[in-house]
Amino acid sequence: MTILILYYSRHGSTQEMARLIARGVEESQIEATVRTVPEVSAVCEAAQDDIPSQGDPYATTDDLRHCQGLALGSPTRFGNMAAPLKYFLEGTTALWIEGALVNKPAMVFTSTASMHGGQETTLTSMMLPLLHHGMIISGLPYTMTELNQTQSGGTPYGASRVTGSRNECSISEDEKQLCIKGGKHLAALVKQLATETNS
Ligand SMILES: Cc1cc2nc3c(=O)[nH]c(=O)nc-3n(C[C@H](O)[C@H](O)[C@H](O)COP(=O)(O)O)c2cc1C
């Protein structure tokens, strides 16, 4: 079983969250496959190499087809997910026609510069295409005590962090724990579904 951690990150904040979610998944004895997406250009189709020169490999639609769960992450861009991730998702029509993602659990995560800069809108915007794919969306339950005490990121809609306008804020302990616990929560859902399907 594998959970796909699919993210876009320009400056590394969302990438750091992806790593923490992967840690939560792997601490639950499920493999985490971490993948990113290439940049898109305003003037022409991106023609980047299939494998980036550094960082995580680019995702393919087969990564989505073969995963048992998905954590989807993006920096907030004007209150919405970033274009490279949306572009990738718009290339998943074949999976939608096949129903390849139906009933797979998913969670979302984001990073913003400012506290009230649109975390919740970004998180819910990322849920919409996943709902069209028939995925089962999981938020973060308030039994995760960090949700009540955080002074920065962390929402019931998904993991989040505040980086400051110059990326000067390192991830807080509450934000970090919510990423790890989010990964564990997703892994538990994947295991529970697998057990019920096999029984
Ligand atoms: C085009 C653009 C739009 C952005 N829009 C927002 C926004 O609406 N709210 C916000 O708080 N931050 C906004 N940001 C800042 C990023 O969300 C923030 O720096 C984030 O932490 C970057 O994540 P990354 O390090 O994974 O690239 C924007 C950044 C860019 C480049």
mmCIF file of N, CA and C in Angstrom, residues 18-112:
data_model
loop_
_atom_site.group_PDB
_atom_site.id
_atom_site.type_symbol
_atom_site.label_atom_id
_atom_site.label_comp_id
_atom_site.label_asym_id
_atom_site.label_seq_id
_atom_site.Cartn_x
_atom_site.Cartn_y
_atom_site.Cartn_z
ATOM 1 N N ALA A 18 5.026 18.544 3.332
ATOM 2 C CA ALA A 18 4.872 17.242 2.654
ATOM 3 C C ALA A 18 5.753 16.196 3.331
ATOM 4 N N ARG A 19 6.972 16.581 3.694
ATOM 5 C CA ARG A 19 7.899 15.657 4.365
ATOM 6 C C ARG A 19 7.348 15.204 5.723
ATOM 7 N N LEU A 20 6.741 16.158 6.458
ATOM 8 C CA LEU A 20 6.205 15.825 7.790
ATOM 9 C C LEU A 20 4.991 14.900 7.671
ATOM 10 N N ILE A 21 4.147 15.155 6.676
ATOM 11 C CA ILE A 21 2.992 14.277 6.459
ATOM 12 C C ILE A 21 3.485 12.881 6.076
ATOM 13 N N ALA A 22 4.517 12.832 5.234
ATOM 14 C CA ALA A 22 5.108 11.534 4.845
ATOM 15 C C ALA A 22 5.644 10.816 6.083
ATOM 16 N N ARG A 23 6.239 11.599 7.012
ATOM 17 C CA ARG A 23 6.747 10.984 8.246
ATOM 18 C C ARG A 23 5.605 10.338 9.031
ATOM 19 N N GLY A 24 4.472 11.056 9.134
ATOM 20 C CA GLY A 24 3.307 10.501 9.838
ATOM 21 C C GLY A 24 2.796 9.235 9.166
ATOM 22 N N VAL A 25 2.794 9.242 7.842
ATOM 23 C CA VAL A 25 2.330 8.066 7.088
ATOM 24 C C VAL A 25 3.265 6.885 7.359
ATOM 25 N N GLU A 26 4.574 7.147 7.264
ATOM 26 C CA GLU A 26 5.544 6.046 7.400
ATOM 27 C C GLU A 26 5.623 5.540 8.830
ATOM 28 N N GLU A 27 5.387 6.411 9.806
ATOM 29 C CA GLU A 27 5.345 5.948 11.200
ATOM 30 C C GLU A 27 4.128 5.043 11.424
ATOM 31 N N SER A 28 3.193 5.067 10.482
ATOM 32 C CA SER A 28 2.026 4.169 10.541
ATOM 33 C C SER A 28 2.232 2.933 9.662
ATOM 34 N N GLN A 29 3.493 2.703 9.278
ATOM 35 C CA GLN A 29 3.866 1.504 8.493
ATOM 36 C C GLN A 29 3.165 1.433 7.139
ATOM 37 N N ILE A 30 2.967 2.597 6.519
ATOM 38 C CA ILE A 30 2.491 2.627 5.131
ATOM 39 C C ILE A 30 3.528 3.418 4.337
ATOM 40 N N GLU A 31 3.823 2.939 3.137
ATOM 41 C CA GLU A 31 4.802 3.631 2.293
ATOM 42 C C GLU A 31 4.248 4.994 1.861
ATOM 43 N N ALA A 32 5.107 6.013 1.892
ATOM 44 C CA ALA A 32 4.717 7.341 1.379
ATOM 45 C C ALA A 32 5.485 7.595 0.085
ATOM 46 N N THR A 33 4.763 7.897 -0.984
ATOM 47 C CA THR A 33 5.385 8.261 -2.258
ATOM 48 C C THR A 33 5.266 9.777 -2.406
ATOM 49 N N VAL A 34 6.394 10.481 -2.366
ATOM 50 C CA VAL A 34 6.361 11.952 -2.398
ATOM 51 C C VAL A 34 6.667 12.421 -3.817
ATOM 52 N N ARG A 35 5.739 13.178 -4.382
ATOM 53 C CA ARG A 35 5.884 13.647 -5.771
ATOM 54 C C ARG A 35 5.495 15.111 -5.884
ATOM 55 N N THR A 36 6.142 15.805 -6.810
ATOM 56 C CA THR A 36 5.803 17.193 -7.064
ATOM 57 C C THR A 36 5.343 17.358 -8.510
ATOM 58 N N VAL A 37 5.086 18.588 -8.916
ATOM 59 C CA VAL A 37 4.670 18.869 -10.299
ATOM 60 C C VAL A 37 5.567 19.965 -10.862
ATOM 61 N N PRO A 38 5.775 19.987 -12.197
ATOM 62 C CA PRO A 38 6.628 21.023 -12.784
ATOM 63 C C PRO A 38 5.952 22.391 -12.813
ATOM 64 N N GLU A 39 6.767 23.416 -13.012
ATOM 65 C CA GLU A 39 6.236 24.771 -13.205
ATOM 66 C C GLU A 39 5.412 24.806 -14.492
ATOM 67 N N VAL A 40 4.498 25.759 -14.602
ATOM 68 C CA VAL A 40 3.837 26.000 -15.883
ATOM 69 C C VAL A 40 4.227 27.395 -16.366
ATOM 70 N N SER A 41 4.161 27.566 -17.675
ATOM 71 C CA SER A 41 4.538 28.838 -18.274
ATOM 72 C C SER A 41 3.299 29.547 -18.797
ATOM 73 N N ALA A 42 3.297 30.867 -18.746
ATOM 74 C CA ALA A 42 2.151 31.638 -19.241
ATOM 75 C C ALA A 42 2.108 31.673 -20.764
ATOM 76 N N VAL A 43 3.223 31.377 -21.424
ATOM 77 C CA VAL A 43 3.261 31.571 -22.873
ATOM 78 C C VAL A 43 3.304 30.278 -23.677
ATOM 79 N N CYS A 44 3.695 29.171 -23.094
ATOM 80 C CA CYS A 44 3.769 27.934 -23.868
ATOM 81 C C CYS A 44 3.707 26.742 -22.928
ATOM 82 N N GLU A 45 3.492 25.576 -23.499
ATOM 83 C CA GLU A 45 3.501 24.351 -22.708
ATOM 84 C C GLU A 45 4.861 24.169 -22.048
ATOM 85 N N ALA A 46 4.864 23.796 -20.798
ATOM 86 C CA ALA A 46 6.138 23.503 -20.142
ATOM 87 C C ALA A 46 6.786 22.320 -20.835
ATOM 88 N N ALA A 47 8.066 22.411 -21.058
ATOM 89 C CA ALA A 47 8.766 21.298 -21.712
ATOM 90 C C ALA A 47 9.969 20.921 -20.863
ATOM 91 N N GLN A 48 9.678 20.614 -19.593
ATOM 92 C CA GLN A 48 10.777 20.273 -18.698
ATOM 93 C C GLN A 48 11.111 18.785 -18.824
ATOM 94 N N ASP A 49 12.318 18.444 -18.356
ATOM 95 C CA ASP A 49 12.690 17.031 -18.327
ATOM 96 C C ASP A 49 11.702 16.270 -17.451
ATOM 97 N N ASP A 50 11.552 14.965 -17.736
ATOM 98 C CA ASP A 50 10.643 14.157 -16.936
ATOM 99 C C ASP A 50 11.088 14.067 -15.484
ATOM 100 N N ILE A 51 12.392 14.138 -15.269
ATOM 101 C CA ILE A 51 12.930 14.040 -13.911
ATOM 102 C C ILE A 51 13.590 15.373 -13.571
ATOM 103 N N PRO A 52 13.179 16.030 -12.473
ATOM 104 C CA PRO A 52 13.789 17.327 -12.148
ATOM 105 C C PRO A 52 15.249 17.166 -11.735
ATOM 106 N N SER A 53 16.038 18.229 -11.902
ATOM 107 C CA SER A 53 17.466 18.153 -11.566
ATOM 108 C C SER A 53 17.659 18.028 -10.061
ATOM 109 N N GLN A 54 16.700 18.497 -9.271
ATOM 110 C CA GLN A 54 16.777 18.324 -7.815
ATOM 111 C C GLN A 54 15.374 18.219 -7.234
ATOM 112 N N GLY A 55 15.303 17.724 -6.013
ATOM 113 C CA GLY A 55 13.999 17.612 -5.345
ATOM 114 C C GLY A 55 13.273 16.330 -5.702
ATOM 115 N N ASP A 56 12.001 16.297 -5.367
ATOM 116 C CA ASP A 56 11.205 15.084 -5.570
ATOM 117 C C ASP A 56 10.865 14.887 -7.037
ATOM 118 N N PRO A 57 10.678 13.625 -7.448
ATOM 119 C CA PRO A 57 10.280 13.354 -8.841
ATOM 120 C C PRO A 57 8.918 13.971 -9.158
ATOM 121 N N TYR A 58 8.682 14.214 -10.433
ATOM 122 C CA TYR A 58 7.374 14.688 -10.858
ATOM 123 C C TYR A 58 6.371 13.529 -10.804
ATOM 124 N N ALA A 59 5.146 13.883 -10.439
ATOM 125 C CA ALA A 59 4.073 12.887 -10.381
ATOM 126 C C ALA A 59 3.602 12.548 -11.792
ATOM 127 N N THR A 60 3.114 11.348 -11.943
ATOM 128 C CA THR A 60 2.403 10.957 -13.164
ATOM 129 C C THR A 60 0.981 10.576 -12.749
ATOM 130 N N THR A 61 0.090 10.489 -13.730
ATOM 131 C CA THR A 61 -1.274 10.086 -13.373
ATOM 132 C C THR A 61 -1.294 8.645 -12.847
ATOM 133 N N ASP A 62 -0.287 7.856 -13.232
ATOM 134 C CA ASP A 62 -0.216 6.487 -12.693
ATOM 135 C C ASP A 62 0.052 6.497 -11.183
ATOM 136 N N ASP A 63 0.799 7.513 -10.699
ATOM 137 C CA ASP A 63 1.001 7.608 -9.245
ATOM 138 C C ASP A 63 -0.352 7.728 -8.545
ATOM 139 N N LEU A 64 -1.237 8.512 -9.138
ATOM 140 C CA LEU A 64 -2.581 8.666 -8.559
ATOM 141 C C LEU A 64 -3.380 7.371 -8.693
ATOM 142 N N ARG A 65 -3.277 6.735 -9.863
ATOM 143 C CA ARG A 65 -4.045 5.511 -10.116
ATOM 144 C C ARG A 65 -3.678 4.425 -9.102
ATOM 145 N N HIS A 66 -2.382 4.339 -8.771
ATOM 146 C CA HIS A 66 -1.931 3.207 -7.956
ATOM 147 C C HIS A 66 -1.869 3.485 -6.451
ATOM 148 N N CYS A 67 -2.102 4.747 -6.038
ATOM 149 C CA CYS A 67 -2.028 5.014 -4.595
ATOM 150 C C CYS A 67 -3.327 4.560 -3.916
ATOM 151 N N GLN A 68 -3.223 4.336 -2.587
ATOM 152 C CA GLN A 68 -4.429 3.987 -1.819
ATOM 153 C C GLN A 68 -4.984 5.207 -1.078
ATOM 154 N N GLY A 69 -4.210 6.281 -1.028
ATOM 155 C CA GLY A 69 -4.647 7.514 -0.368
ATOM 156 C C GLY A 69 -3.814 8.666 -0.905
ATOM 157 N N LEU A 70 -4.284 9.901 -0.680
ATOM 158 C CA LEU A 70 -3.606 11.068 -1.262
ATOM 159 C C LEU A 70 -3.567 12.219 -0.264
ATOM 160 N N ALA A 71 -2.399 12.844 -0.125
ATOM 161 C CA ALA A 71 -2.278 14.129 0.571
ATOM 162 C C ALA A 71 -1.870 15.142 -0.489
ATOM 163 N N LEU A 72 -2.681 16.174 -0.670
ATOM 164 C CA LEU A 72 -2.476 17.131 -1.756
ATOM 165 C C LEU A 72 -2.129 18.498 -1.158
ATOM 166 N N GLY A 73 -0.996 19.068 -1.561
ATOM 167 C CA GLY A 73 -0.556 20.312 -0.934
ATOM 168 C C GLY A 73 -0.125 21.378 -1.925
ATOM 169 N N SER A 74 -0.424 22.620 -1.571
ATOM 170 C CA SER A 74 -0.053 23.746 -2.429
ATOM 171 C C SER A 74 0.149 24.996 -1.584
ATOM 172 N N PRO A 75 1.074 25.866 -1.984
ATOM 173 C CA PRO A 75 1.080 27.202 -1.378
ATOM 174 C C PRO A 75 -0.194 27.927 -1.774
ATOM 175 N N THR A 76 -0.624 28.858 -0.953
ATOM 176 C CA THR A 76 -1.791 29.671 -1.313
ATOM 177 C C THR A 76 -1.378 30.727 -2.328
ATOM 178 N N ARG A 77 -2.131 30.818 -3.413
ATOM 179 C CA ARG A 77 -1.912 31.846 -4.441
ATOM 180 C C ARG A 77 -3.215 32.599 -4.608
ATOM 181 N N PHE A 78 -3.265 33.833 -4.095
ATOM 182 C CA PHE A 78 -4.490 34.636 -4.157
ATOM 183 C C PHE A 78 -5.692 33.825 -3.666
ATOM 184 N N GLY A 79 -5.507 33.183 -2.538
ATOM 185 C CA GLY A 79 -6.607 32.443 -1.903
ATOM 186 C C GLY A 79 -6.980 31.145 -2.581
ATOM 187 N N ASN A 80 -6.107 30.653 -3.464
ATOM 188 C CA ASN A 80 -6.432 29.467 -4.240
ATOM 189 C C ASN A 80 -5.180 28.590 -4.348
ATOM 190 N N MET A 81 -5.347 27.397 -4.909
ATOM 191 C CA MET A 81 -4.155 26.556 -5.120
ATOM 192 C C MET A 81 -3.312 27.130 -6.269
ATOM 193 N N ALA A 82 -2.037 26.769 -6.291
ATOM 194 C CA ALA A 82 -1.122 27.277 -7.317
ATOM 195 C C ALA A 82 -1.395 26.622 -8.674
ATOM 196 N N ALA A 83 -1.157 27.386 -9.730
ATOM 197 C CA ALA A 83 -1.452 26.939 -11.101
ATOM 198 C C ALA A 83 -0.783 25.605 -11.468
ATOM 199 N N PRO A 84 0.478 25.353 -11.101
ATOM 200 C CA PRO A 84 1.089 24.085 -11.524
ATOM 201 C C PRO A 84 0.330 22.866 -11.007
ATOM 202 N N LEU A 85 -0.200 22.977 -9.779
ATOM 203 C CA LEU A 85 -0.943 21.834 -9.238
ATOM 204 C C LEU A 85 -2.299 21.706 -9.934
ATOM 205 N N LYS A 86 -2.942 22.834 -10.175
ATOM 206 C CA LYS A 86 -4.246 22.806 -10.859
ATOM 207 C C LYS A 86 -4.075 22.270 -12.284
ATOM 208 N N TYR A 87 -2.988 22.685 -12.924
ATOM 209 C CA TYR A 87 -2.699 22.218 -14.282
ATOM 210 C C TYR A 87 -2.547 20.693 -14.291
ATOM 211 N N PHE A 88 -1.809 20.193 -13.313
ATOM 212 C CA PHE A 88 -1.632 18.729 -13.225
ATOM 213 C C PHE A 88 -2.989 18.050 -13.038
ATOM 214 N N LEU A 89 -3.805 18.586 -12.141
ATOM 215 C CA LEU A 89 -5.101 17.957 -11.852
ATOM 216 C C LEU A 89 -6.012 17.977 -13.076
ATOM 217 N N GLU A 90 -5.881 19.032 -13.891
ATOM 218 C CA GLU A 90 -6.728 19.099 -15.088
ATOM 219 C C GLU A 90 -6.297 18.083 -16.152
ATOM 220 N N GLY A 91 -5.185 17.430 -15.915
ATOM 221 C CA GLY A 91 -4.740 16.357 -16.817
ATOM 222 C C GLY A 91 -5.167 14.979 -16.338
ATOM 223 N N THR A 92 -6.130 14.948 -15.384
ATOM 224 C CA THR A 92 -6.506 13.644 -14.815
ATOM 225 C C THR A 92 -7.883 13.177 -15.309
ATOM 226 N N THR A 93 -8.320 13.693 -16.453
ATOM 227 C CA THR A 93 -9.662 13.339 -16.961
ATOM 228 C C THR A 93 -9.815 11.828 -17.182
ATOM 229 N N ALA A 94 -8.758 11.193 -17.680
ATOM 230 C CA ALA A 94 -8.854 9.743 -17.939
ATOM 231 C C ALA A 94 -9.136 8.994 -16.634
ATOM 232 N N LEU A 95 -8.501 9.438 -15.545
ATOM 233 C CA LEU A 95 -8.746 8.788 -14.254
ATOM 234 C C LEU A 95 -10.199 9.001 -13.819
ATOM 235 N N TRP A 96 -10.697 10.205 -14.080
ATOM 236 C CA TRP A 96 -12.093 10.530 -13.716
ATOM 237 C C TRP A 96 -13.063 9.642 -14.489
ATOM 238 N N ILE A 97 -12.810 9.465 -15.796
ATOM 239 C CA ILE A 97 -13.687 8.622 -16.621
ATOM 240 C C ILE A 97 -13.673 7.177 -16.114
ATOM 241 N N GLU A 98 -12.478 6.722 -15.729
ATOM 242 C CA GLU A 98 -12.351 5.342 -15.206
ATOM 243 C C GLU A 98 -12.914 5.194 -13.799
ATOM 244 N N GLY A 99 -13.063 6.311 -13.088
ATOM 245 C CA GLY A 99 -13.436 6.234 -11.666
ATOM 246 C C GLY A 99 -12.294 5.692 -10.825
ATOM 247 N N ALA A 100 -11.062 5.965 -11.266
ATOM 248 C CA ALA A 100 -9.890 5.338 -10.632
ATOM 249 C C ALA A 100 -9.634 5.814 -9.202
ATOM 250 N N LEU A 101 -10.172 6.980 -8.834
ATOM 251 C CA LEU A 101 -9.890 7.504 -7.489
ATOM 252 C C LEU A 101 -11.087 7.391 -6.546
ATOM 253 N N VAL A 102 -12.175 6.800 -7.037
ATOM 254 C CA VAL A 102 -13.402 6.708 -6.236
ATOM 255 C C VAL A 102 -13.128 5.956 -4.927
ATOM 256 N N ASN A 103 -13.590 6.557 -3.820
ATOM 257 C CA ASN A 103 -13.496 5.974 -2.473
ATOM 258 C C ASN A 103 -12.080 5.916 -1.908
ATOM 259 N N LYS A 104 -11.131 6.617 -2.520
ATOM 260 C CA LYS A 104 -9.799 6.695 -1.904
ATOM 261 C C LYS A 104 -9.784 7.892 -0.944
ATOM 262 N N PRO A 105 -9.260 7.715 0.274
ATOM 263 C CA PRO A 105 -9.211 8.829 1.210
ATOM 264 C C PRO A 105 -8.165 9.872 0.806
ATOM 265 N N ALA A 106 -8.460 11.141 1.124
ATOM 266 C CA ALA A 106 -7.539 12.229 0.784
ATOM 267 C C ALA A 106 -7.559 13.306 1.862
ATOM 268 N N MET A 107 -6.431 13.989 2.012
ATOM 269 C CA MET A 107 -6.348 15.178 2.864
ATOM 270 C C MET A 107 -5.636 16.276 2.081
ATOM 271 N N VAL A 108 -5.779 17.523 2.541
ATOM 272 C CA VAL A 108 -5.147 18.643 1.838
ATOM 273 C C VAL A 108 -4.306 19.469 2.818
ATOM 274 N N PHE A 109 -3.310 20.183 2.279
ATOM 275 C CA PHE A 109 -2.475 21.045 3.130
ATOM 276 C C PHE A 109 -1.988 22.248 2.342
ATOM 277 N N THR A 110 -1.723 23.344 3.074
ATOM 278 C CA THR A 110 -1.289 24.562 2.399
ATOM 279 C C THR A 110 -0.358 25.399 3.269
ATOM 280 N N SER A 111 0.276 26.355 2.629
ATOM 281 C CA SER A 111 1.195 27.287 3.282
ATOM 282 C C SER A 111 0.861 28.693 2.797
ATOM 283 N N THR A 112 0.781 29.648 3.748
ATOM 284 C CA THR A 112 0.510 31.035 3.355
ATOM 285 C C THR A 112 1.565 31.953 3.944
#
